[in-house]
Structure formats: structure tokens, C-alpha cells
């Protein structure tokens, strides 16, 4: 057993190491960024933001959170002008029911367009919908091939 002055040790831990541990815990408490395990076996993440000016800022500042257990999809709502300039982007975790409104809708009174898309998969909502081609409900399906062990993934676009 080494004996050193109490100024260099706290509870048997070297003072510098103790100070680093305390600082690390304080940073975690202040920032709220806890490192947590996956809460549910089949859990997933979506980019999440609420009425952000454009897709770049949404993805750049999106909270890194696991989606709630009652959700299965990532929803994206994109509002833009007739010239294609983004006005707002909202992204969130969603239920199947919330994904029933995919597609694009032009609002005559404001001359703005709203496009909504949903997708299934880990952080699948990177892009924003801009037209009827990509304002869809995209679902992933894993399939076994005739070889038995290999799996392929196909994407289905569900009409609503």
C-alpha cells in the first residue's frame, strides 16, 4: 500500500483522475447527452427537427434520439415555394397512421407546396420530398433467396 499525502489522493483515487471523473460527470449532466443502450431490440432512429428553415440545418442539428416503441417509420414534411426554395422542414418518428398523408399538395392561397414522405429504416429520412416521385411511403422488406441463407432487401412504395 502506497502512502502519499492526502492532497494527492481522494478516497484512494489519485487527485487528477478524481477531478477528471467529476468533470466528465458534470459535462454529461449539463449537456444531457447520456450514452444509453438501444432501448428496444428492434428500435431505430430518425432525423428529427421541427419547422427548421431547410434540410441541411435539420440534418445538421437533429437530435440523436431513439424512436418511441409505438412508432415504426420516419416522417418528413417539406414546405417550399413555387421556385423550390425551402420554407420549413419537419422530421420525426411516426406511426403507420401518421404516414397516411404522403404525397404533395399545392396550397393555392399561399402558392406553396407541402410534400410528405415516410420511410422505414435506421435514419432513412435524410432527404426531403420535393415531388410526387419521392413523396412516398417507402417500406423495407427482407426476403430469403432460394439459396436459403442470403437475404436481400427490397423497397416497396405503398400507395395510400
C-alpha positions in Angstrom: 0.0 0.0 0.0 1.5 3.3 -1.1 1.1 6.2 1.3 1.0 9.7 -0.1 -0.2 12.9 1.2 -4.0 13.4 1.3 -3.6 16.3 -1.1 -2.7 13.9 -3.9 -5.4 11.3 -3.2 -9.2 11.4 -2.6 -10.9 8.2 -1.5 -7.9 6.2 -2.7 -8.0 7.7 -6.2 -5.3 10.0 -7.5 -6.5 13.6 -7.3 -6.1 14.3 -11.0 -8.0 11.2 -12.0 -10.8 12.1 -9.5 -11.0 15.6 -10.9 -11.3 14.3 -14.5 -14.1 11.8 -13.4 -16.0 14.6 -11.7 -15.6 16.9 -14.7 -16.8 14.2 -17.1 -20.0 13.5 -15.0 -20.7 17.2 -14.8 -20.4 17.6 -18.5 -22.9 14.7 -19.0 -25.3 16.3 -16.5 -25.2 19.7 -18.1 -25.3 18.5 -21.8 -28.0 15.9 -21.2 -26.1 13.6 -23.7 -26.3 10.3 -21.9 -24.8 7.3 -23.6 -27.7 4.8 -23.4 -28.0 1.3 -24.9 -30.7 0.6 -27.5 -33.9 0.7 -25.6 -35.8 -1.9 -27.6 -34.4 -4.7 -29.8 -36.0 -3.5 -33.0 -35.6 0.2 -32.3 -34.4 2.7 -34.8 -33.6 6.4 -35.2 -34.9 9.2 -37.5 -33.6 12.6 -38.2 -35.8 14.9 -36.0 -36.5 18.6 -36.3 -39.5 20.9 -36.1 -40.1 23.7 -38.6 -36.4 24.2 -39.5 -35.5 26.5 -42.4 -34.1 23.8 -44.7 -33.0 20.2 -44.9 -29.3 20.9 -44.3 -30.0 22.6 -41.0 -32.5 19.9 -40.0 -30.0 17.1 -40.5 -27.1 19.1 -39.1 -28.8 19.9 -35.8 -31.1 16.9 -35.5 -31.4 15.3 -32.1 -29.9 11.9 -31.9 -32.7 10.0 -30.2 -34.2 6.5 -30.3 -37.8 6.5 -31.6 -40.6 5.5 -29.2 -41.7 1.9 -29.2 -45.1 2.7 -30.7 -43.5 4.1 -33.9 -42.2 2.2 -37.0 -41.4 4.9 -39.5 -39.7 8.2 -40.2 -41.9 11.1 -41.4 -40.7 14.1 -43.3 -42.8 17.2 -44.1 -41.3 19.8 -46.5 -42.9 23.2 -47.3 -41.4 25.1 -50.3 -42.1 27.9 -52.7 -43.1 27.6 -56.4 -39.4 28.2 -57.2 -38.3 25.2 -55.0 -36.9 27.2 -52.1 -37.5 25.5 -48.7 -39.6 27.3 -46.2 -39.7 24.7 -43.5 -38.7 21.1 -42.8 -40.1 18.9 -40.1 -38.9 15.4 -39.4 -40.0 12.9 -36.7 -40.7 9.3 -35.7 -44.2 8.3 -36.8 -46.8 5.6 -36.6 -48.4 4.0 -39.7 -51.5 6.2 -39.2 -49.4 9.4 -39.4 -47.9 8.2 -42.7 -51.3 8.1 -44.5 -50.9 11.6 -45.8 -47.9 11.1 -48.1 -47.7 13.0 -51.3 -47.6 16.6 -52.4 -50.4 19.2 -52.0 -50.2 22.7 -53.6 -51.8 25.4 -51.5 -53.3 28.0 -53.9 -53.8 30.7 -51.3 -50.1 30.8 -50.4 -48.7 29.3 -53.7 -46.6 27.0 -51.5 -46.3 23.2 -51.8 -46.3 20.7 -49.0 -44.7 17.3 -49.7 -44.9 14.4 -47.1 -42.9 11.2 -47.2 -42.4 8.2 -44.8 -39.8 5.6 -44.8 -38.7 2.6 -42.8 -35.2 2.0 -41.5 -32.4 3.5 -39.5 -32.1 7.2 -40.2 -33.8 6.7 -43.6 -35.2 10.3 -43.8 -32.0 12.0 -45.0 -33.6 13.7 -48.0 -36.8 15.8 -48.2 -39.6 15.1 -50.6 -39.9 17.6 -53.5 -42.4 16.0 -55.9 -44.8 13.0 -56.3 -42.0 10.7 -57.2 -40.2 11.0 -53.9 -43.2 12.0 -51.6 -43.9 8.3 -51.0 -44.3 5.7 -48.2 -41.1 3.5 -48.6 -41.1 0.2 -46.7 -38.2 -2.2 -46.5 -38.8 -6.0 -46.8 -36.2 -8.6 -46.0 -36.5 -11.7 -48.2 -34.7 -15.0 -48.3 -33.3 -16.1 -51.6 -33.6 -19.6 -53.0 -30.1 -20.4 -51.5 -31.6 -20.2 -48.1 -29.1 -18.2 -46.1 -28.7 -15.0 -48.0 -31.1 -12.1 -47.6 -32.0 -9.4 -50.0 -33.8 -6.2 -49.2 -36.4 -4.7 -51.5 -38.1 -1.4 -51.2 -41.9 -1.2 -51.6 -43.7 2.0 -52.3 -47.1 1.8 -50.7 -50.0 3.6 -52.3 -52.3 5.2 -49.8 
